[in-house]
Short mmCIF file of N, CA, C and O in Angstrom, two decimals:
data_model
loop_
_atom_site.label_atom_id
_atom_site.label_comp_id
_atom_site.label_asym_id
_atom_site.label_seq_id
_atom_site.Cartn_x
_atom_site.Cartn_y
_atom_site.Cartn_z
N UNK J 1 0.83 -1.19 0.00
CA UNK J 1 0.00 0.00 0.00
C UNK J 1 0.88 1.26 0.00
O UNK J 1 0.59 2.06 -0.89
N UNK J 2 2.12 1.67 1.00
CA UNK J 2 2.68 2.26 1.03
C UNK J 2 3.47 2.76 -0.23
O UNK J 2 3.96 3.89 -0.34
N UNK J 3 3.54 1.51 -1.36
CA UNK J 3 4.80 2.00 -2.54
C UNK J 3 3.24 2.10 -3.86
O UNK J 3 3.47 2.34 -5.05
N UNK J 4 2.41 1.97 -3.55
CA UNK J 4 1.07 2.23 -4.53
C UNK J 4 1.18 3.46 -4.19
O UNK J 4 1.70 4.20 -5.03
N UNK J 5 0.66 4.20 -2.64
CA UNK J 5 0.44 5.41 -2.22
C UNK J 5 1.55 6.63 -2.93
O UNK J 5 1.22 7.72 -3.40
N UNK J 6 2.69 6.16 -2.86
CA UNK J 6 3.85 6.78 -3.04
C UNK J 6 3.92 7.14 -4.82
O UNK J 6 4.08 8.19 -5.44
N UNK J 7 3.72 5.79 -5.23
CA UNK J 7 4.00 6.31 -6.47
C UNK J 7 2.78 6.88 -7.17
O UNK J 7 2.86 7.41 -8.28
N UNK J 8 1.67 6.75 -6.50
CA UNK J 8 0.29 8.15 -7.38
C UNK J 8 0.62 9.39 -6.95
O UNK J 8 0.08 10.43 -7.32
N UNK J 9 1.39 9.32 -6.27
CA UNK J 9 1.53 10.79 -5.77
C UNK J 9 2.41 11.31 -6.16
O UNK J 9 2.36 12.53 -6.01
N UNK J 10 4.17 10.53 -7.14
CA UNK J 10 5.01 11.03 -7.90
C UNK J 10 3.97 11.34 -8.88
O UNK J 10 3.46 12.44 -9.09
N UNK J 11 3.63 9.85 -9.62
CA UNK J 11 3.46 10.27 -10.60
C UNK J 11 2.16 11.19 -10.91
O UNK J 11 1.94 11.32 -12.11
N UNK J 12 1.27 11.85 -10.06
CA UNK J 12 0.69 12.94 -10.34
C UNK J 12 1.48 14.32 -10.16
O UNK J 12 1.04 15.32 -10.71
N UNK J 13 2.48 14.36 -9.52
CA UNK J 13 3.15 15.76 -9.11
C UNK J 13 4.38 15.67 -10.90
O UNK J 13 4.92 16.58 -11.53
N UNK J 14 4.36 14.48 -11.08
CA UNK J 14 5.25 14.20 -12.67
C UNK J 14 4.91 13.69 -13.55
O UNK J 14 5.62 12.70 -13.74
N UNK J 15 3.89 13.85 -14.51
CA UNK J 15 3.37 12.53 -15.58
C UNK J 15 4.91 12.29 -16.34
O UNK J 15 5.29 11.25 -16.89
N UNK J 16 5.53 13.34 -16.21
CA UNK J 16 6.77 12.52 -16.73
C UNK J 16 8.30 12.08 -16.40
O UNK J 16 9.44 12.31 -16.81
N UNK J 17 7.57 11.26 -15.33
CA UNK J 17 8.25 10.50 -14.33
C UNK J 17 9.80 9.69 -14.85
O UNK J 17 10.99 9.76 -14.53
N UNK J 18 9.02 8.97 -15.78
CA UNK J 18 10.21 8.19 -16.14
C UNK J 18 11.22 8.85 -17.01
O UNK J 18 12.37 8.44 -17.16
N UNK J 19 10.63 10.01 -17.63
CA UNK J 19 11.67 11.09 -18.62
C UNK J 19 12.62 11.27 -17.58
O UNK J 19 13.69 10.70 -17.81
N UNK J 20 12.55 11.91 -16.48
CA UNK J 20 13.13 12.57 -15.08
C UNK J 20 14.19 11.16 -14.60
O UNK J 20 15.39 11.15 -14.34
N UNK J 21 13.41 10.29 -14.60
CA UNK J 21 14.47 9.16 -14.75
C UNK J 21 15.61 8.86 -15.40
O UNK J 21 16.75 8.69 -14.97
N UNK J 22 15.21 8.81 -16.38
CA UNK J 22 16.23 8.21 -17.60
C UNK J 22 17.08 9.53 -17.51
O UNK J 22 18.25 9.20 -17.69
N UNK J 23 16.98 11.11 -17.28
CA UNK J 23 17.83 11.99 -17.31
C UNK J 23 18.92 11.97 -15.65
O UNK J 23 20.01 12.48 -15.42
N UNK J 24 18.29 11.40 -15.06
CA UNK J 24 19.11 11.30 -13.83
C UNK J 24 20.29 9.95 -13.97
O UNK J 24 21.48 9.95 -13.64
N UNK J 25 19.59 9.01 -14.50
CA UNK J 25 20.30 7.70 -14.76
C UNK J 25 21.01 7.94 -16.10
O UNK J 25 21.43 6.89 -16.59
N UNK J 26 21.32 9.36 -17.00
CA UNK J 26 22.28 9.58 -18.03
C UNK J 26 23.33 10.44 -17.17
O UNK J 26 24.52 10.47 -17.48
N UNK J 27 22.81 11.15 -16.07
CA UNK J 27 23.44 11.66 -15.52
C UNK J 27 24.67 11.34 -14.72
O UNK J 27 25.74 11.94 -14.84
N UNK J 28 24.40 10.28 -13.81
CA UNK J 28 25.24 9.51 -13.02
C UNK J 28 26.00 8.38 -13.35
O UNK J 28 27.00 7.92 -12.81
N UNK J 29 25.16 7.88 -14.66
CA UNK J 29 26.06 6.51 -15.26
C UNK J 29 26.17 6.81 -16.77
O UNK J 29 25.91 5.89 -17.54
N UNK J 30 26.52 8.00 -17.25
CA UNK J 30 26.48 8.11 -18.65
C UNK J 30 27.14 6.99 -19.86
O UNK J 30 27.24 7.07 -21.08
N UNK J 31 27.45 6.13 -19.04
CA UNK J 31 27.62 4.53 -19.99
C UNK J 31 26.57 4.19 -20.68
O UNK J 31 26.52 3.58 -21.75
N UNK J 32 25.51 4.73 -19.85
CA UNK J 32 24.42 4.05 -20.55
C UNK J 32 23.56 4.53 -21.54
O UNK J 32 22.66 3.86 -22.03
N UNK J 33 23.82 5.60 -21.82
CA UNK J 33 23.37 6.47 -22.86
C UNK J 33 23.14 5.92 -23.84
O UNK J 33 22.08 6.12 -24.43
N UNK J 34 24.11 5.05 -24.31
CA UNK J 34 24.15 4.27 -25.66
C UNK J 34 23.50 2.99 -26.07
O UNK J 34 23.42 2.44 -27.17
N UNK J 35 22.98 2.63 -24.69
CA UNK J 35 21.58 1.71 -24.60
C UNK J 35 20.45 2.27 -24.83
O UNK J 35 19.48 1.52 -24.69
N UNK J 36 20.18 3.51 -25.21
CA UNK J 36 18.95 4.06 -25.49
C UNK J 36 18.96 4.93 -26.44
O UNK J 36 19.23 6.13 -26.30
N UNK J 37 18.63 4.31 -27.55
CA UNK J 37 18.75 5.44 -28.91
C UNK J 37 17.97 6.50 -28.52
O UNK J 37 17.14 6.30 -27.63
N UNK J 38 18.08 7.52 -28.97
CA UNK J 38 17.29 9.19 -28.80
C UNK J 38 16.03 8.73 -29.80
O UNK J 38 15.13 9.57 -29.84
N UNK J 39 15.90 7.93 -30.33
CA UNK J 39 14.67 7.85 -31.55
C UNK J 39 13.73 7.01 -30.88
O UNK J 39 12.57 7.00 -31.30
N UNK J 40 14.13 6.14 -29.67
CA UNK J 40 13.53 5.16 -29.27
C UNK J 40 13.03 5.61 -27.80
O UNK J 40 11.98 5.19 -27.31
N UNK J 41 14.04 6.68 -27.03
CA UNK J 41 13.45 6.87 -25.72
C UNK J 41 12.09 7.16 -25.07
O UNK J 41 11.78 6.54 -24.05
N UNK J 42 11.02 8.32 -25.75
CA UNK J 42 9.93 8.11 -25.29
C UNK J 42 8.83 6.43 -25.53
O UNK J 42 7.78 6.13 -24.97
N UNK J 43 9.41 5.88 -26.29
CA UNK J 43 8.79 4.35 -26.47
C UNK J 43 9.29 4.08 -24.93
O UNK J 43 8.46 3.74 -24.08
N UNK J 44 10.96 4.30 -24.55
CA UNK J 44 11.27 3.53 -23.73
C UNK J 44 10.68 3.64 -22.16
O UNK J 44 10.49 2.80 -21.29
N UNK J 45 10.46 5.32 -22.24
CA UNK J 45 9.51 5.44 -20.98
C UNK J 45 8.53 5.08 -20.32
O UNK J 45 8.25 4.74 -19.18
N UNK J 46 7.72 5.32 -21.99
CA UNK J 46 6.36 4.40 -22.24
C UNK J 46 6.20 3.13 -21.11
O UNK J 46 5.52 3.11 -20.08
N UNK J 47 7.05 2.11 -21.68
CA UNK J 47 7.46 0.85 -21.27
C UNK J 47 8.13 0.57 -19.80
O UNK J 47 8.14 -0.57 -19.34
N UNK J 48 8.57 1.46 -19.24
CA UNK J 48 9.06 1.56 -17.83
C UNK J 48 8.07 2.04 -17.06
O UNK J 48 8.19 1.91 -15.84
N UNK J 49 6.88 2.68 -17.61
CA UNK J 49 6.19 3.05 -16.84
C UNK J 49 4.87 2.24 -16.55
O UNK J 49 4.32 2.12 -15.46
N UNK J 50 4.48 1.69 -17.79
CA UNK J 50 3.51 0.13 -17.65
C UNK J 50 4.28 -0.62 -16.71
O UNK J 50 3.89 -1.38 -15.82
N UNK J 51 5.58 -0.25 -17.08
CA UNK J 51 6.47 -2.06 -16.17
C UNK J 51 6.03 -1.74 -14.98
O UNK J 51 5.64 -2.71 -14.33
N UNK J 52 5.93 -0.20 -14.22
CA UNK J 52 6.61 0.51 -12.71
C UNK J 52 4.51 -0.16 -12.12
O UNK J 52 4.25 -0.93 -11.19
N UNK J 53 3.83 0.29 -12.78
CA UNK J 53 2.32 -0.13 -12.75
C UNK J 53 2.01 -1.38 -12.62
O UNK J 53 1.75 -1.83 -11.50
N UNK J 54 1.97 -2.38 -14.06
CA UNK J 54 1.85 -3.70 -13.55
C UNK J 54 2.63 -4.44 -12.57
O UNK J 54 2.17 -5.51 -12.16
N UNK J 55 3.67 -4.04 -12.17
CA UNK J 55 4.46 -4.70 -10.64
C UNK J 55 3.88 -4.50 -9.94
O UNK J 55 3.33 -5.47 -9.43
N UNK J 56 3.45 -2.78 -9.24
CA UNK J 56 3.03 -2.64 -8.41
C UNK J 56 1.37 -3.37 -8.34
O UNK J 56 1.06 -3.89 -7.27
N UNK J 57 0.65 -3.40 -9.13
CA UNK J 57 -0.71 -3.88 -9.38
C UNK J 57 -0.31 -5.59 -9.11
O UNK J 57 -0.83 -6.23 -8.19
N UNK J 58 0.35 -5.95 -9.74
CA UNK J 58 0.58 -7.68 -9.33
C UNK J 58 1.41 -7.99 -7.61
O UNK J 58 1.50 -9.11 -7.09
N UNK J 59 1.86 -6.89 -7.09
CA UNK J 59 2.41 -6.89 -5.52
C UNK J 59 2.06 -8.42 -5.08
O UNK J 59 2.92 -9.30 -4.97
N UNK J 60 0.54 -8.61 -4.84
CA UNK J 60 0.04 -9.83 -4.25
C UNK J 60 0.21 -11.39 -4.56
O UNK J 60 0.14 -12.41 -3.89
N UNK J 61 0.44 -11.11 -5.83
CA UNK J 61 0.72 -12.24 -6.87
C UNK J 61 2.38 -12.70 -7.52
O UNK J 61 2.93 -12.42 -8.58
N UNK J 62 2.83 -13.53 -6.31
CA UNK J 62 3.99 -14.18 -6.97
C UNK J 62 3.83 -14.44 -8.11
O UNK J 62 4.06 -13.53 -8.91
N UNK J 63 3.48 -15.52 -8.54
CA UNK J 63 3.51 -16.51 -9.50
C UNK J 63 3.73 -15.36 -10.77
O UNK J 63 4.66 -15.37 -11.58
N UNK J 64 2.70 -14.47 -10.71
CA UNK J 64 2.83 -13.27 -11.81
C UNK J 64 3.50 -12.32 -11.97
O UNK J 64 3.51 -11.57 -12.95
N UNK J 65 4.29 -12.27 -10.79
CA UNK J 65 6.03 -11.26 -10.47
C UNK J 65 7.38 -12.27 -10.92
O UNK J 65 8.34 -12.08 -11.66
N UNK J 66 6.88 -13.59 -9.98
CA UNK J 66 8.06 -14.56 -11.36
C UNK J 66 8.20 -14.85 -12.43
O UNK J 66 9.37 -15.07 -12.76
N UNK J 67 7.44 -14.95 -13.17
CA UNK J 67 7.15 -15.67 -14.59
C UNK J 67 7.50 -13.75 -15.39
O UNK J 67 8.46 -13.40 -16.08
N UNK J 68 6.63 -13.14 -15.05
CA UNK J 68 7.09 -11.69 -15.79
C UNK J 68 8.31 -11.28 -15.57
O UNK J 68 8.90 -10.89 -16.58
N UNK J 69 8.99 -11.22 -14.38
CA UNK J 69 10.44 -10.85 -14.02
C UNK J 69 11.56 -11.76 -14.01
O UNK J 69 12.60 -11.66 -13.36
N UNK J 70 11.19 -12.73 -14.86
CA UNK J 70 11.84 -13.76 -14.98
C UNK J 70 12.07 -13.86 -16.47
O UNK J 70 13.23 -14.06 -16.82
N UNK J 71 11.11 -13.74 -17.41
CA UNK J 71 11.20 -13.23 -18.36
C UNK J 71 12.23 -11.74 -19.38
O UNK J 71 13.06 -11.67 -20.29
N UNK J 72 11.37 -10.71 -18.33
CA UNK J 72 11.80 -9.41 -18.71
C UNK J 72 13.70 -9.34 -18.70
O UNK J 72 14.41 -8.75 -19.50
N UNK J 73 14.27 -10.47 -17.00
CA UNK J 73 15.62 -10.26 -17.11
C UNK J 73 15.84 -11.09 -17.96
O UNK J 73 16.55 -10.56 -18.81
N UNK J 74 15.56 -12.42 -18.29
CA UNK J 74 15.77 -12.88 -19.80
C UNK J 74 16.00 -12.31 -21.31
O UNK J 74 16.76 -12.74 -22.18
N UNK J 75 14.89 -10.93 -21.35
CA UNK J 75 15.21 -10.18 -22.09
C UNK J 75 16.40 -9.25 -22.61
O UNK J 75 16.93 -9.01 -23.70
N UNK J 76 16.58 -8.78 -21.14
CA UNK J 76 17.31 -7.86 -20.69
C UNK J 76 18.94 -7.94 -20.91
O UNK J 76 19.66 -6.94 -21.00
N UNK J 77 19.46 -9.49 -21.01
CA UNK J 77 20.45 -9.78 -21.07
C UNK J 77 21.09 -9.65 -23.01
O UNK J 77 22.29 -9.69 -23.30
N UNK J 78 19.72 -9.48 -24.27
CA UNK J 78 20.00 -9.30 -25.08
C UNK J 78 19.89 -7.90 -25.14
O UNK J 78 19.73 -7.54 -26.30
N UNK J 79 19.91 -7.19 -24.53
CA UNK J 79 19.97 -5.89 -24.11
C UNK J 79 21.89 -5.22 -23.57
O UNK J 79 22.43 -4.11 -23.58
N UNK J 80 22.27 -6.39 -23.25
CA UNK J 80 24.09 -6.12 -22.90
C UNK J 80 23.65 -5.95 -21.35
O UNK J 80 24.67 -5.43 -20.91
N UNK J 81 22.76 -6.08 -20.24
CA UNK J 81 22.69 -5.85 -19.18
C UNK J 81 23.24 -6.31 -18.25
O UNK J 81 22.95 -7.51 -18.19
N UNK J 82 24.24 -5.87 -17.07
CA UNK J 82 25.06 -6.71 -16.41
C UNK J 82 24.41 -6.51 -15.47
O UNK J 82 23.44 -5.74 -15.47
N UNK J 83 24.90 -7.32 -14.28
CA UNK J 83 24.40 -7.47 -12.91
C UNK J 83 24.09 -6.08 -12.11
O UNK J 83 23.12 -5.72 -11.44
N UNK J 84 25.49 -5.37 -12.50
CA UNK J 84 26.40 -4.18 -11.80
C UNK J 84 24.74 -3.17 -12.42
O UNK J 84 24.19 -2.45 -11.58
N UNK J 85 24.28 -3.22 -13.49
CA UNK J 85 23.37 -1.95 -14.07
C UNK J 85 22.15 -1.82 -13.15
O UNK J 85 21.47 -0.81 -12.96
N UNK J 86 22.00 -2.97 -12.65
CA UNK J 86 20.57 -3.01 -11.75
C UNK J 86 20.73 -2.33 -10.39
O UNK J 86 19.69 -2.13 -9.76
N UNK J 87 21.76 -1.99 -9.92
CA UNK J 87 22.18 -1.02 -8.97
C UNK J 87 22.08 0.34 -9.58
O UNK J 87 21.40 1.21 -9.04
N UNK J 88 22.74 0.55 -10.68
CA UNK J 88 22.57 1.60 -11.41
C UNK J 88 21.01 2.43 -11.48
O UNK J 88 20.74 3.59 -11.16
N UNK J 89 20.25 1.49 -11.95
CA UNK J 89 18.81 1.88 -12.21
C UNK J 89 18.15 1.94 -10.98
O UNK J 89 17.46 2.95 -10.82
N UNK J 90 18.18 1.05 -9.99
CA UNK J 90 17.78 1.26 -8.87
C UNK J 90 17.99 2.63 -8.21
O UNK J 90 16.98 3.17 -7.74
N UNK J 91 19.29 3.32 -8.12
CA UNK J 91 19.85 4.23 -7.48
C UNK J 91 19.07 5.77 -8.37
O UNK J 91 18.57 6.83 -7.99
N UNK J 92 19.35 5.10 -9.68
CA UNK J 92 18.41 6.21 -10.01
C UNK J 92 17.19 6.64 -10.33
O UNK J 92 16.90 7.71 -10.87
N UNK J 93 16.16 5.40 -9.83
CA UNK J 93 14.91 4.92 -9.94
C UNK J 93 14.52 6.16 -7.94
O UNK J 93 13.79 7.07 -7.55
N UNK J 94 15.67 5.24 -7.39
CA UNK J 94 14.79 6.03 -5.91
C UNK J 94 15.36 7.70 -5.90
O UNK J 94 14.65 8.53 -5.34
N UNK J 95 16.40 8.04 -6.42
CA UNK J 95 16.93 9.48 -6.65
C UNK J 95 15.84 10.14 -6.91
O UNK J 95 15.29 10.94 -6.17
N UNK J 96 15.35 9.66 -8.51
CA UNK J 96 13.80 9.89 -9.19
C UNK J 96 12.64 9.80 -7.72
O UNK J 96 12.17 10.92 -7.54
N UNK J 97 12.42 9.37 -7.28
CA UNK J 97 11.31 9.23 -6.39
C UNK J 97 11.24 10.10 -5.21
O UNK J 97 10.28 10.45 -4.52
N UNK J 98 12.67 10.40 -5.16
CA UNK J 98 12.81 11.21 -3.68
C UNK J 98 12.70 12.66 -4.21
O UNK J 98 12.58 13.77 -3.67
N UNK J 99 12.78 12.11 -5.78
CA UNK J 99 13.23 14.05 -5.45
C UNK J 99 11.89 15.05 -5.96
O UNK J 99 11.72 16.25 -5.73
N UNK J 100 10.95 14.02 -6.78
CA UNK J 100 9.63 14.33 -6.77
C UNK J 100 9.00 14.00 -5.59
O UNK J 100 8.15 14.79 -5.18
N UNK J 101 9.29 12.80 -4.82
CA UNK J 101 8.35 13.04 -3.92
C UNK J 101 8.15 14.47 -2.24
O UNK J 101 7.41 14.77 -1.30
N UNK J 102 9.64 14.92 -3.07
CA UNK J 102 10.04 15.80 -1.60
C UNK J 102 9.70 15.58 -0.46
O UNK J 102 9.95 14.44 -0.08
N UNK J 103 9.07 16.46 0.47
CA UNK J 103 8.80 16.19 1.61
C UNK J 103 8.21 15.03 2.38
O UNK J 103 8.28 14.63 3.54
N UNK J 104 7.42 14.52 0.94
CA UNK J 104 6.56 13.60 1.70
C UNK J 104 7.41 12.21 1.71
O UNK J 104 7.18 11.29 2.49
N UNK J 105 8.68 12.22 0.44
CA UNK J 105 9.71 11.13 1.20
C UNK J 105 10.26 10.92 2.29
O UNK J 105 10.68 11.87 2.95
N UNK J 106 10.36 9.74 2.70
CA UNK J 106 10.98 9.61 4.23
C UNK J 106 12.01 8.58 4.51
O UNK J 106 12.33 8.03 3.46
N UNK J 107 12.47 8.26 5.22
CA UNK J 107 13.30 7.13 5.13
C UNK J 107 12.62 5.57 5.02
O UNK J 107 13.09 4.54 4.54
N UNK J 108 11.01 5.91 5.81
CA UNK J 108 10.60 4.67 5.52
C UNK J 108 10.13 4.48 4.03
O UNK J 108 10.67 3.63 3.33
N UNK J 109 9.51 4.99 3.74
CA UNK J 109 9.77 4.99 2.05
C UNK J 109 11.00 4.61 1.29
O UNK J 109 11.13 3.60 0.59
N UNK J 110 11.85 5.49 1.52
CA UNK J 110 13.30 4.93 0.81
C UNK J 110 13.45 3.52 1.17
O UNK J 110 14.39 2.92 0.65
N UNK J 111 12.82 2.98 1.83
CA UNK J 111 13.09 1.55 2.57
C UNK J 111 12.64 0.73 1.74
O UNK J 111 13.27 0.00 0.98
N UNK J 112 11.05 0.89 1.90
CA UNK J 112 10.13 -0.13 1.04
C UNK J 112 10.67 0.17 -0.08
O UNK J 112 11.31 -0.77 -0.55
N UNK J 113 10.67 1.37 -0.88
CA UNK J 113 11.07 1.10 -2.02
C UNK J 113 12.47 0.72 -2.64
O UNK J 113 12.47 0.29 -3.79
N UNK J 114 13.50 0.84 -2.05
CA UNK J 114 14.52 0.13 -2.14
C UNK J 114 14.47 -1.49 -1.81
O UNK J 114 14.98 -2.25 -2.63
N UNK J 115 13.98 -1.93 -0.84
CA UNK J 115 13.39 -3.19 -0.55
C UNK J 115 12.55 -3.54 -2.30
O UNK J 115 13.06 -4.08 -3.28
N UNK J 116 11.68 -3.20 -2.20
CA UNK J 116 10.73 -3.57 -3.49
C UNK J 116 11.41 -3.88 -4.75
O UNK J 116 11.15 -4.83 -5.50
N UNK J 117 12.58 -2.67 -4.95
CA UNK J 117 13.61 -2.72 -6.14
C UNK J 117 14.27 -3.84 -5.87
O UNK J 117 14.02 -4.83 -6.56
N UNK J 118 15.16 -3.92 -4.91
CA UNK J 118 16.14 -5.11 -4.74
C UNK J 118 15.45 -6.15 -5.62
O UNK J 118 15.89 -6.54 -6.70
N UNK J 119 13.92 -6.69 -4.84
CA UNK J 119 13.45 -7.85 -5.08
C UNK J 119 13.26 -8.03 -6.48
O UNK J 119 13.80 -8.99 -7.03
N UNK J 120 12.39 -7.05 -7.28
CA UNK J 120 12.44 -7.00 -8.62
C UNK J 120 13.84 -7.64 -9.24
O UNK J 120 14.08 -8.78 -9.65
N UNK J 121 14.92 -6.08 -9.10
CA UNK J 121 15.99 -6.80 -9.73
C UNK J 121 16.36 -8.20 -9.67
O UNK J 121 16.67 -8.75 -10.72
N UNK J 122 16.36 -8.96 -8.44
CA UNK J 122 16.73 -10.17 -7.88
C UNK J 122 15.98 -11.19 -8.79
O UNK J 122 16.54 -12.23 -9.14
N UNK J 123 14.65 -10.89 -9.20
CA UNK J 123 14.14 -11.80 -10.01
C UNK J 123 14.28 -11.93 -11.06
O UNK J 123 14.22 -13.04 -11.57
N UNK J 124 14.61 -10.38 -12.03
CA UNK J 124 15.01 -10.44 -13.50
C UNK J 124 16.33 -11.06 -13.72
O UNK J 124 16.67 -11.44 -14.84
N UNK J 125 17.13 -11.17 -12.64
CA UNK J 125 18.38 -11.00 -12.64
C UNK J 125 18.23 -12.41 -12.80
O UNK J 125 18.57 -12.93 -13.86
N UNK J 126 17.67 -13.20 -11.73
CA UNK J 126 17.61 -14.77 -11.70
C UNK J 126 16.82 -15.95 -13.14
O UNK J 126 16.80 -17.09 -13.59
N UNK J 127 16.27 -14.54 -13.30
CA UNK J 127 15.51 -15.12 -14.99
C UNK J 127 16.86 -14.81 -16.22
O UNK J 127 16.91 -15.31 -17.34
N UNK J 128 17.82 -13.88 -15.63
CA UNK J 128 18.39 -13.73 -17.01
C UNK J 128 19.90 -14.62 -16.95
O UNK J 128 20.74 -14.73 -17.84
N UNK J 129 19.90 -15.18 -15.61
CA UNK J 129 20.94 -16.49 -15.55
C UNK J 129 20.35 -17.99 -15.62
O UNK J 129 21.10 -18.96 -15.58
N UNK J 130 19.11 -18.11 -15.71
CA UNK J 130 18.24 -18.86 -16.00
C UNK J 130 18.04 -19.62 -17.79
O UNK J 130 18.04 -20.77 -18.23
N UNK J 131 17.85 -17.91 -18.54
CA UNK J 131 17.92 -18.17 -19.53
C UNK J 131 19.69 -18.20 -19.97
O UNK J 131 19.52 -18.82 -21.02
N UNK J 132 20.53 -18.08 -19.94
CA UNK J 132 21.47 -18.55 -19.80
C UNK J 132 22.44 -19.90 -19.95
O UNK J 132 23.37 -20.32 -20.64
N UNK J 133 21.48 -20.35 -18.67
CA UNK J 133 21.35 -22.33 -18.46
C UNK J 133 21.14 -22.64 -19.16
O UNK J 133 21.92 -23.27 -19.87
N UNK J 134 19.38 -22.31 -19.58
CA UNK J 134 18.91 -22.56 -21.12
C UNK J 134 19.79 -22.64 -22.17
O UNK J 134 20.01 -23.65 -22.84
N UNK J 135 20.39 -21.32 -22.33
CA UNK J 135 21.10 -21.37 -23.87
C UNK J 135 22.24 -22.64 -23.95
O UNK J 135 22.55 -23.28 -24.95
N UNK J 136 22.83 -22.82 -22.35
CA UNK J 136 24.40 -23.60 -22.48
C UNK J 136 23.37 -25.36 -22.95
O UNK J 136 23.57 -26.18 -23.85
N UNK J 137 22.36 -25.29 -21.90
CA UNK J 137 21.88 -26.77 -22.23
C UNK J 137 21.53 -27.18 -23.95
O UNK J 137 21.70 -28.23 -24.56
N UNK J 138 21.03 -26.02 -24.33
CA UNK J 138 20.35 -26.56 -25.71
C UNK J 138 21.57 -26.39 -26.35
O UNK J 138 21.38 -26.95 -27.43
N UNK J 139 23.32 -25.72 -26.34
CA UNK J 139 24.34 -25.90 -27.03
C UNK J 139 24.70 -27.15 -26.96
O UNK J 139 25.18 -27.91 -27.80
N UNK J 140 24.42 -27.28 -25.84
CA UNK J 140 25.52 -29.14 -25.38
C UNK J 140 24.55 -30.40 -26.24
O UNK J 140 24.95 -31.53 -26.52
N UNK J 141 23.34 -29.88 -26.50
CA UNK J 141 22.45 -31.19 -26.76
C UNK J 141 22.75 -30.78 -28.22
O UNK J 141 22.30 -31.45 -29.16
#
């Protein structure tokens, strides 16, 4: 409830939340710039911002946080994504949150939602060494 509450309230004080993102996360890790063509970025917001929604909307529902985040880091890895980037995005996912949410951020907030991120990452991450396995098993056969 707390990271639902939190984020209607960025994202009404920002409909363009994830723009504010992606400029903070060019900011601090400008490596990554080159993962996001300029022709493609508002698609890419688009898409971070359904992602930031259906997580939070599926909260209750494992089965539908594994299989999707298990997937997505599957994806992610034809993407060039290393372990090390999901710290990256994280850091500038809650930067993004704190700094729209101003006052009304708190430390317990920074909590849950750092908590919440970890877990995410932890699952894409585990889907994209997963698919991985996959690829080495179907080489060997």
């Amino acid at each position: 409830k707390l990271l639902r509450e939190m984020f209607d309230v960025v994202a009404e004080r920002s409909p363009n939340l994830t723009h504010r993102f992606y400029e903070i996360l060019f900011e601090r890790y400008p490596q990554t710039i080159n993962m996001f063509p300029q022709s493609r970025r508002s698609g890419q917001e688009a898409m971070l911002t359904e992602a930031l929604v259906a997580v939070l909307d599926h909260l209750e529902d494992a089965p539908w946080l594994t299989g999707t985040l298990h997937a997505l880091g599957a994806k992610h890895v034809d993407y060039g994504v290393t372990d090390e980037m999901y710290g990256w995005v994280g850091d500038a996912l809650l930067r993004t949150l704190a700094e729209v949410g101003g006052k009304d951020w708190s430390p317990e907030l920074e909590a849950a939602w750092g908590g919440a991120f970890g877990a995410i990452a932890s699952l894409m991450q585990e889907g994209a060494r997963l698919s991985g396995a996959d690829t080495e098993r179907r080489a060997v056969n």
